[in-house]
Coordinates of C-alpha atoms and ligand atoms in Angstrom, one line a residue:
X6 CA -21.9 -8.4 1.4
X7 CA -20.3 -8.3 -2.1
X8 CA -17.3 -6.3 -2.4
X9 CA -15.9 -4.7 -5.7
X10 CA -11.6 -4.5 -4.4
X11 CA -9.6 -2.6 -6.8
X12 CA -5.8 -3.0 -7.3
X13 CA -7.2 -6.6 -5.5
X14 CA -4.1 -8.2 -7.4
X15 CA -1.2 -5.9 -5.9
X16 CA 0.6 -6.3 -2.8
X17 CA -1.7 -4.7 0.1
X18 CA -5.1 -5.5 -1.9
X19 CA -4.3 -9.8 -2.6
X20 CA -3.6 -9.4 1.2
X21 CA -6.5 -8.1 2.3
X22 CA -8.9 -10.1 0.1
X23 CA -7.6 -13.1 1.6
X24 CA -8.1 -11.8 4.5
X25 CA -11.7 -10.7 4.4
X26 CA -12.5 -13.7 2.9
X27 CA -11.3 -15.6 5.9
X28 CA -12.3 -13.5 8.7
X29 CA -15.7 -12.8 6.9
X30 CA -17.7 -15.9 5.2
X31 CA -20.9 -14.1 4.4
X32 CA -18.2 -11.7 2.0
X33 CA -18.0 -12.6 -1.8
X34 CA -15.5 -10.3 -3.7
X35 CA -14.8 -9.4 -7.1
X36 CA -11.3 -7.9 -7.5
X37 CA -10.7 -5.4 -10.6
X38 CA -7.6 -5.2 -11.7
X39 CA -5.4 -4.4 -15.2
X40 CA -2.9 -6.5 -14.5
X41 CA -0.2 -3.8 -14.8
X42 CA 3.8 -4.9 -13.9
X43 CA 2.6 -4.4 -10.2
X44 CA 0.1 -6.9 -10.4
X45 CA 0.2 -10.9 -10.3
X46 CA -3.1 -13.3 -10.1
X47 CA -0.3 -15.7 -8.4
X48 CA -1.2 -13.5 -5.6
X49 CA -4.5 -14.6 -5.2
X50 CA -4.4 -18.4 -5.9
X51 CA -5.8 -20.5 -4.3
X52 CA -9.1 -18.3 -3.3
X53 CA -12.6 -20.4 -3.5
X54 CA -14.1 -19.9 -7.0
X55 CA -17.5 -19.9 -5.0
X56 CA -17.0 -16.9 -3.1
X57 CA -14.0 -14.9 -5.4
X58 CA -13.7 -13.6 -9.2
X59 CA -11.5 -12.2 -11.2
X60 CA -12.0 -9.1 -13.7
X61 CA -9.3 -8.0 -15.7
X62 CA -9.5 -4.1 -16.4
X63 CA -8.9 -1.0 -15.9
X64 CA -10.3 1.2 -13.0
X65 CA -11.1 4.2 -15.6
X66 CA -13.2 2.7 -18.0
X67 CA -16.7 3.8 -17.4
X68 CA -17.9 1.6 -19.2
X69 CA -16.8 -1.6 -17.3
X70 CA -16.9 0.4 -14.2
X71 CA -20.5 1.6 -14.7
X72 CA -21.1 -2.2 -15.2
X73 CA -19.5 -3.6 -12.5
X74 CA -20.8 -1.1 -9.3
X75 CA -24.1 -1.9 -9.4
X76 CA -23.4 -5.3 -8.6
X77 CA -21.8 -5.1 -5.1
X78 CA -22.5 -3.5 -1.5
X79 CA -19.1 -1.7 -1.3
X80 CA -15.6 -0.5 -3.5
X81 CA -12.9 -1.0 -1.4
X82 CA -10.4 0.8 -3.5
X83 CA -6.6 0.0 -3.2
X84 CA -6.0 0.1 -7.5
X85 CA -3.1 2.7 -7.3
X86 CA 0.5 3.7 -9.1
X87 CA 2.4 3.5 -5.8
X88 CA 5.8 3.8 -6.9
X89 CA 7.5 7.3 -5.6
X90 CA 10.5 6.6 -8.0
X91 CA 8.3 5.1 -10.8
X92 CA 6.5 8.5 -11.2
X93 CA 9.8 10.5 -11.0
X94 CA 10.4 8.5 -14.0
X95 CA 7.4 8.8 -15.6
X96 CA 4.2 10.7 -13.6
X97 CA 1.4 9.9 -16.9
X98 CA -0.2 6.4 -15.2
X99 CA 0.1 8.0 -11.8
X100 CA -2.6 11.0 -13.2
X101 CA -4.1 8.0 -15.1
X102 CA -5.0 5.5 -12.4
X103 CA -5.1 7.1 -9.3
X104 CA -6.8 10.9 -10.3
X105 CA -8.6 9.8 -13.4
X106 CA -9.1 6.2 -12.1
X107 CA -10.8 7.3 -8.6
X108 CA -12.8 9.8 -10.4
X109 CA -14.1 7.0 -12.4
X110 CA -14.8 5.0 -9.7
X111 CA -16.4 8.0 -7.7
X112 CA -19.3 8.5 -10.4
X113 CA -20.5 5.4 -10.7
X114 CA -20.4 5.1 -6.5
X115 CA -22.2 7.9 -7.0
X116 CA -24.6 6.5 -9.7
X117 CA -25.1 3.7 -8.0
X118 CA -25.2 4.7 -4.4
X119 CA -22.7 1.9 -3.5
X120 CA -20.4 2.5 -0.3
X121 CA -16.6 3.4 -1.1
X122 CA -13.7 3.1 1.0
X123 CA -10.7 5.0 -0.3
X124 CA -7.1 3.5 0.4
X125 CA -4.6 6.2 0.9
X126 CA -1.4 7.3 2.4
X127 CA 0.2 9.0 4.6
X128 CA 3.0 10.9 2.2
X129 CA -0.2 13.2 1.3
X130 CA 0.6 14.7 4.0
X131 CA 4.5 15.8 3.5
X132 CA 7.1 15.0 6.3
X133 CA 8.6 15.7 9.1
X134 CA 12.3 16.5 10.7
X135 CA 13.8 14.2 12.2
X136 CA 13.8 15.8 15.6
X137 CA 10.2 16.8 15.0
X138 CA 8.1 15.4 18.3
X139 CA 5.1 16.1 15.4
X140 CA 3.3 12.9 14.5
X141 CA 0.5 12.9 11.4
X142 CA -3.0 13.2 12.6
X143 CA -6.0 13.9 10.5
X144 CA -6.0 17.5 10.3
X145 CA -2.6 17.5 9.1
X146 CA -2.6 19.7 6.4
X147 CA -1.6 18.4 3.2
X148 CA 1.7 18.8 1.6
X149 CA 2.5 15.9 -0.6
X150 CA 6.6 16.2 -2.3
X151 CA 6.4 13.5 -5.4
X152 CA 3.9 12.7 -8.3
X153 CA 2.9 9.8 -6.5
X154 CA 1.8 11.4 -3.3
X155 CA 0.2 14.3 -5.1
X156 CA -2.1 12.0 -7.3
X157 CA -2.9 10.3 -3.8
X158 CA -3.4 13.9 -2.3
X159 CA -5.5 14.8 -5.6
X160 CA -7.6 11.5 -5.6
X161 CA -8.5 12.4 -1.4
X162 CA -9.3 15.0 -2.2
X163 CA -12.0 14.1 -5.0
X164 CA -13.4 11.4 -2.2
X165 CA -13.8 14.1 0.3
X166 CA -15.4 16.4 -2.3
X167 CA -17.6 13.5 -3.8
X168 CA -19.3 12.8 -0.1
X169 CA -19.9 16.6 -0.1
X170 CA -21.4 17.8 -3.4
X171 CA -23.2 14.5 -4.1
X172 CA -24.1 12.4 -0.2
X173 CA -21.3 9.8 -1.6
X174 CA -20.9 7.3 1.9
X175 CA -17.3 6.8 1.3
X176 CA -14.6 7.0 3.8
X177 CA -10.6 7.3 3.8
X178 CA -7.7 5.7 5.5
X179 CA -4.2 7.3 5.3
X180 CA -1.8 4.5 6.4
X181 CA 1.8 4.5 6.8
X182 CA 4.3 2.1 5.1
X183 CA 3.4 -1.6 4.8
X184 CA 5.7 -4.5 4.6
X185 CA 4.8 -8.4 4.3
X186 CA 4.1 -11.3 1.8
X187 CA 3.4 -10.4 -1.8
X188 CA 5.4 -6.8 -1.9
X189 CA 6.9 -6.3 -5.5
X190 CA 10.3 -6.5 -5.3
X191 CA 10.7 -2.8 -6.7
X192 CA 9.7 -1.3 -3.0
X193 CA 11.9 -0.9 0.1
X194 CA 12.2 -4.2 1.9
X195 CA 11.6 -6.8 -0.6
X196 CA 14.2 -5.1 -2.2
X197 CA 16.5 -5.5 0.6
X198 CA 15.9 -8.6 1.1
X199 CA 16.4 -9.9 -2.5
X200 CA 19.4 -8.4 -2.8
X201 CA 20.9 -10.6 -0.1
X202 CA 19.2 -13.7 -1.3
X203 CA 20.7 -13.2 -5.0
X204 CA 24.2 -12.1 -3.4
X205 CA 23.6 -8.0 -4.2
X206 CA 24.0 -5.9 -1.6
X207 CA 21.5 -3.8 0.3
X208 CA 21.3 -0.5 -1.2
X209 CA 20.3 2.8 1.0
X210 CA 19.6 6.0 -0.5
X211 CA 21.6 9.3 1.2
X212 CA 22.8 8.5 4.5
X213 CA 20.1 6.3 5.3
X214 CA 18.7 7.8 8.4
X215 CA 15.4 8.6 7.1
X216 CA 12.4 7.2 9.0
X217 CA 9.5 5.3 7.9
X218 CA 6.9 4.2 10.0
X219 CA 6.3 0.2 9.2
X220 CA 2.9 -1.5 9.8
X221 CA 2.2 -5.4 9.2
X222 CA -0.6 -5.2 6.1
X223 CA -2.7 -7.9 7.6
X224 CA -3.0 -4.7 10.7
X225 CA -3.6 -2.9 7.7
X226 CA -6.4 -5.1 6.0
X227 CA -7.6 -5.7 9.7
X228 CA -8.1 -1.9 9.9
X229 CA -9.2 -1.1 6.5
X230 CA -12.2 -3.9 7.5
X231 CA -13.4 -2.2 10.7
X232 CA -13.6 1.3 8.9
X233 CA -15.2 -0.5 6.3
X234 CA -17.8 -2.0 8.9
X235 CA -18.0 0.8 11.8
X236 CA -16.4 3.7 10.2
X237 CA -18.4 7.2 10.5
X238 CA -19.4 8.4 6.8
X239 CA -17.6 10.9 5.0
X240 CA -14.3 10.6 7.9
X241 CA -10.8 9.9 7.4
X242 CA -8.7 7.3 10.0
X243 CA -5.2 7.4 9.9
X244 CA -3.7 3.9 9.7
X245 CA -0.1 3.3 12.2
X246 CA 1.4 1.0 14.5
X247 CA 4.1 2.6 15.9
X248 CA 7.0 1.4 13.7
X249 CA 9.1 4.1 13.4
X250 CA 12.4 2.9 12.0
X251 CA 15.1 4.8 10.0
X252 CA 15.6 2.6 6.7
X253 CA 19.4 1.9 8.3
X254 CA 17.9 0.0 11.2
X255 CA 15.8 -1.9 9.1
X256 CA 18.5 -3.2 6.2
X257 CA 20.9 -3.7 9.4
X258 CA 18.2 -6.0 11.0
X259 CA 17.8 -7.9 7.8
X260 CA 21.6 -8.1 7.2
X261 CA 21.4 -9.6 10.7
X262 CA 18.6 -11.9 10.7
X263 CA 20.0 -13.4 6.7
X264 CA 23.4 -13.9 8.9
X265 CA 25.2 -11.9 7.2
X266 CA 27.6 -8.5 8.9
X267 CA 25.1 -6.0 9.7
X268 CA 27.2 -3.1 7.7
X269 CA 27.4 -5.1 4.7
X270 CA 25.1 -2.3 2.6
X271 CA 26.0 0.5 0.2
X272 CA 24.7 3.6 0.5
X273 CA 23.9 5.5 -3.0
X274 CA 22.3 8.5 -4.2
X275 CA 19.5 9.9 -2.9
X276 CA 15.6 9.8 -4.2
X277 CA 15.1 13.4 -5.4
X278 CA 12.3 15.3 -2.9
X279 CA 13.1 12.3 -0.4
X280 CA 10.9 12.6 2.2
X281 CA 12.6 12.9 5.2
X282 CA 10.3 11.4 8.1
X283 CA 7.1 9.8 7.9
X284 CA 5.1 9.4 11.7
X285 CA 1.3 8.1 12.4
X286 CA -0.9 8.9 15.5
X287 CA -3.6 6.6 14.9
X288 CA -5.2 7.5 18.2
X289 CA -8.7 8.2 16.1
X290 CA -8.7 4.7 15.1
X291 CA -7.7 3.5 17.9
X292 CA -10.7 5.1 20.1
X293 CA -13.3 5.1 17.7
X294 CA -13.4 1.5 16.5
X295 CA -11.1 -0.3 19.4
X296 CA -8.9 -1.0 16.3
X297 CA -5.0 -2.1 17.8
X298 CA -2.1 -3.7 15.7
X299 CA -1.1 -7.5 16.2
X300 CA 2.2 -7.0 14.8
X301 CA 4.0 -5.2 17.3
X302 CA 7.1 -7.1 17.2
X303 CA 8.9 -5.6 14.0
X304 CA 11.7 -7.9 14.2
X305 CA 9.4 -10.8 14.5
X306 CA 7.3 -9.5 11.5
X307 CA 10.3 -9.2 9.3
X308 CA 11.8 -12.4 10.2
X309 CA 8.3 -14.4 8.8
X310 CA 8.4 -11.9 5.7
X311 CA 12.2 -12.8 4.9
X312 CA 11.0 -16.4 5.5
X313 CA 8.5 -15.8 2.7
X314 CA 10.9 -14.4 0.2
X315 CA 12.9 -17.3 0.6
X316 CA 10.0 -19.7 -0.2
X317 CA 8.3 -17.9 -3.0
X318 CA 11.6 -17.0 -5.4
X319 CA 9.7 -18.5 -8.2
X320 CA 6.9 -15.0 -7.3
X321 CA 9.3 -12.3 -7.0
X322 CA 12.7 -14.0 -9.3
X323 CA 10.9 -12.9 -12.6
X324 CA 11.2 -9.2 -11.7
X325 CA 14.5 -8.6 -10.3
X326 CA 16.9 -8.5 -13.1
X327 CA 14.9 -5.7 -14.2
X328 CA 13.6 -3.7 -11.1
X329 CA 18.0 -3.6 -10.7
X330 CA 18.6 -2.3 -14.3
X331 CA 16.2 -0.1 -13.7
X332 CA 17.9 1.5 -10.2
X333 CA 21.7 0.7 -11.6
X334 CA 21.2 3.2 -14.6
X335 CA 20.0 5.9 -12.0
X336 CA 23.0 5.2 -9.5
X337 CA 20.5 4.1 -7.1
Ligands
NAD2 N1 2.7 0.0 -0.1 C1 2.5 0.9 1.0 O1 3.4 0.9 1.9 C2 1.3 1.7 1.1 C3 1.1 2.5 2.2 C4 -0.1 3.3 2.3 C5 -1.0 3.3 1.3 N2 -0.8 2.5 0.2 C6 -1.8 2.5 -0.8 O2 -2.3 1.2 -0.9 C7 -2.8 0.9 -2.2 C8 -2.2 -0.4 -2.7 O3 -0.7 -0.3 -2.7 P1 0.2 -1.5 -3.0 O4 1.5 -1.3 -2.3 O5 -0.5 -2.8 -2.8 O6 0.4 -1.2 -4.6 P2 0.8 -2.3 -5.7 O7 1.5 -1.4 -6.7 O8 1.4 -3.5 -5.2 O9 -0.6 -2.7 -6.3 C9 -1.4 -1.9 -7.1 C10 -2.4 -2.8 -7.9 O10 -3.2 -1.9 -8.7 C11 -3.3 -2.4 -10.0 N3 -3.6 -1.3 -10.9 C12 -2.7 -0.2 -11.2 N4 -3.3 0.6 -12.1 C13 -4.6 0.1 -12.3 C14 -5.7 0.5 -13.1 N5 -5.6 1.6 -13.9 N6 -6.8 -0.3 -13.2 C15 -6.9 -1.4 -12.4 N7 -5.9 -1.8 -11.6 C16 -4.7 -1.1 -11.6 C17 -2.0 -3.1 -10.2 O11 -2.0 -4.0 -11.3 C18 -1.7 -3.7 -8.9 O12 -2.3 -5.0 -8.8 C19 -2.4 2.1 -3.1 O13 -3.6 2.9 -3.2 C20 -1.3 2.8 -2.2 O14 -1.4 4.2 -2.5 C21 0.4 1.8 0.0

């Protein structure tokens, strides 16, 4: 099996192809990426040259695209813009890479008949109240709030048109917030957790009660393989493992487990369009493909991540100073 992974140099993608790689080891892969601020080949040292390459590029240019397809069994496609306040700033790469990118990718799928798996998220889909018992499931309707989660609505919804119109065999997974090794700094947790290694403290946007529901991205990549493998053509699995959280909880636990007082945080001013409440049934997954999480101790989980980020400061230092600038000139 030759696999084509896209965005294969970002955080959830350099997770997964290490872990394909070891859980498969009849898989070769071929990551395309462009490299952009989000991306590091740091994250994927170490990989056998045998069985792993590199490509450098970007996800819409037909051209390398068309090139590249024919040569694999599968696109697993992760390449994304994935920052909600990135595209508040500026939303032109989001429309780039993840509408005009996936179309790109699509037609040559398409071309080629090559299998596609489409990575996506569960902010598609809106959120909920607080007090809502609602949870996502796949006939959700969509209601995406932010340039980011509209491009990733958008780029479903090419996928689902794609299997339609042309017999595409591509599938979709919605998951819900990932934490772990080799997260840009930029995002949630890392960010937390940075801030109390470099003596900042954790910032929270509002009042900090709103709830994210956090999944371990190897149960991610371990999921993303079995729709990959077992998956029913042309269906979308939502991805979850039961972490609902609000973000208080979660910089109070790392306050806790860096030893420092668990209220020693700031709160500051809200993302605009903040979605409230973000919650997964993944029962479809779940009884389909006998898919369960292994990481159902979050505290555990975010004890080995923090134990990461303090032996890898040489990954994540070189972008701090400037993820912060970036948030101190917005108040945030
Ligand atoms: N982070 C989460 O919690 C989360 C949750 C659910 C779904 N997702 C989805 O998972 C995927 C990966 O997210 P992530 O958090 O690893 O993102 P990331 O920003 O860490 O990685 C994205 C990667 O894509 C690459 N890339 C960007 N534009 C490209 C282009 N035009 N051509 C080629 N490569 C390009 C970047 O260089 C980077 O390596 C995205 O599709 C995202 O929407 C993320």
């Amino acid at each position: 099996m030759r696999l084509l992974v896209t965005g294969g140099a970002g955080f959830i993608g350099s997770n997964f192809v290490r872990y394909v790689l070891g859980e498969r080891p009849a898989v070769r892969v071929t990551v395309l990426d462009n490299l952009s601020y989000a991306g590091s080949l740091r994250s994927l040292e170490g990989l056998d040259p045998e069985r792993f390459r590199f490509v450098r590029g970007d996800i819409a240019d037909a051209d390398l695209v068309g090139g590249l397809v024919p040569e694999h069994d599968a696109i697993v496609h992760f390449a994304a813009e994935s920052h909600n306040d990135n595209s508040l700033r500026d939303p032109t790469p989001f429309v780039h890479t993840n509408l005009v990118g996936t179309f790109t990718l699509l037609e040559a799928a398409r071309r080629h008949d090559v299998r596609f798996h489409h990575i996506s998220t569960d902010e598609v889909y809106g959120d909920l109240a607080l007090d809502d018992p609602a949870r996502f499931t796949e006939s959700t309707p969509y209601n995406p709030s932010s340039p980011y989660s509209s491009t990733k609505a958008g780029s479903d919804l090419l996928v689902r048109a794609w299997v339609r119109s042309f017999g595409v065999r591509a599938t979709i997974s919605n998951c819900s917030n990932n934490y772990g090794p080799y997260q840009h700094v930029e995002k949630f947790i890392p960010r937390q957790i940075t801030n109390v290694l470099t003596g900042l403290r954790p910032k929270l946007y509002g009042d900090g009660l709103n709830v994210r529901d956090w999944i371990h991205t190897e149960d991610h990549s371990s999921a993303v393989l079995a729709i990959l493998e077992r998956g029913r053509i042309g269906e979308t699995y939502l991805i979850g493992a039961d972490g609902e959280r609000s973000n208080r909880e979660v910089v109070e636990a790392i306050l806790e487990l860096l030893g420092e007082p668990s209220d020693a945080y700031d709160l500051v001013r809200d993302r605009p369009g903040h979605d409230v409440r973000y919650a997964i049934d993944s029962s479809k997954l779940r009884a389909e493909l006998g898919w369960a999480p292994r990481y159902t101790d979050f505290r555990a989980g975010l004890a080995a991540t923090i134990q990461w980020y303090r032996e890898h400061e040489d990954w994540w230092r070189p972008a701090k100073d400037e993820v912060e600038a970036a948030y101190a000139a917005q108040g945030q």
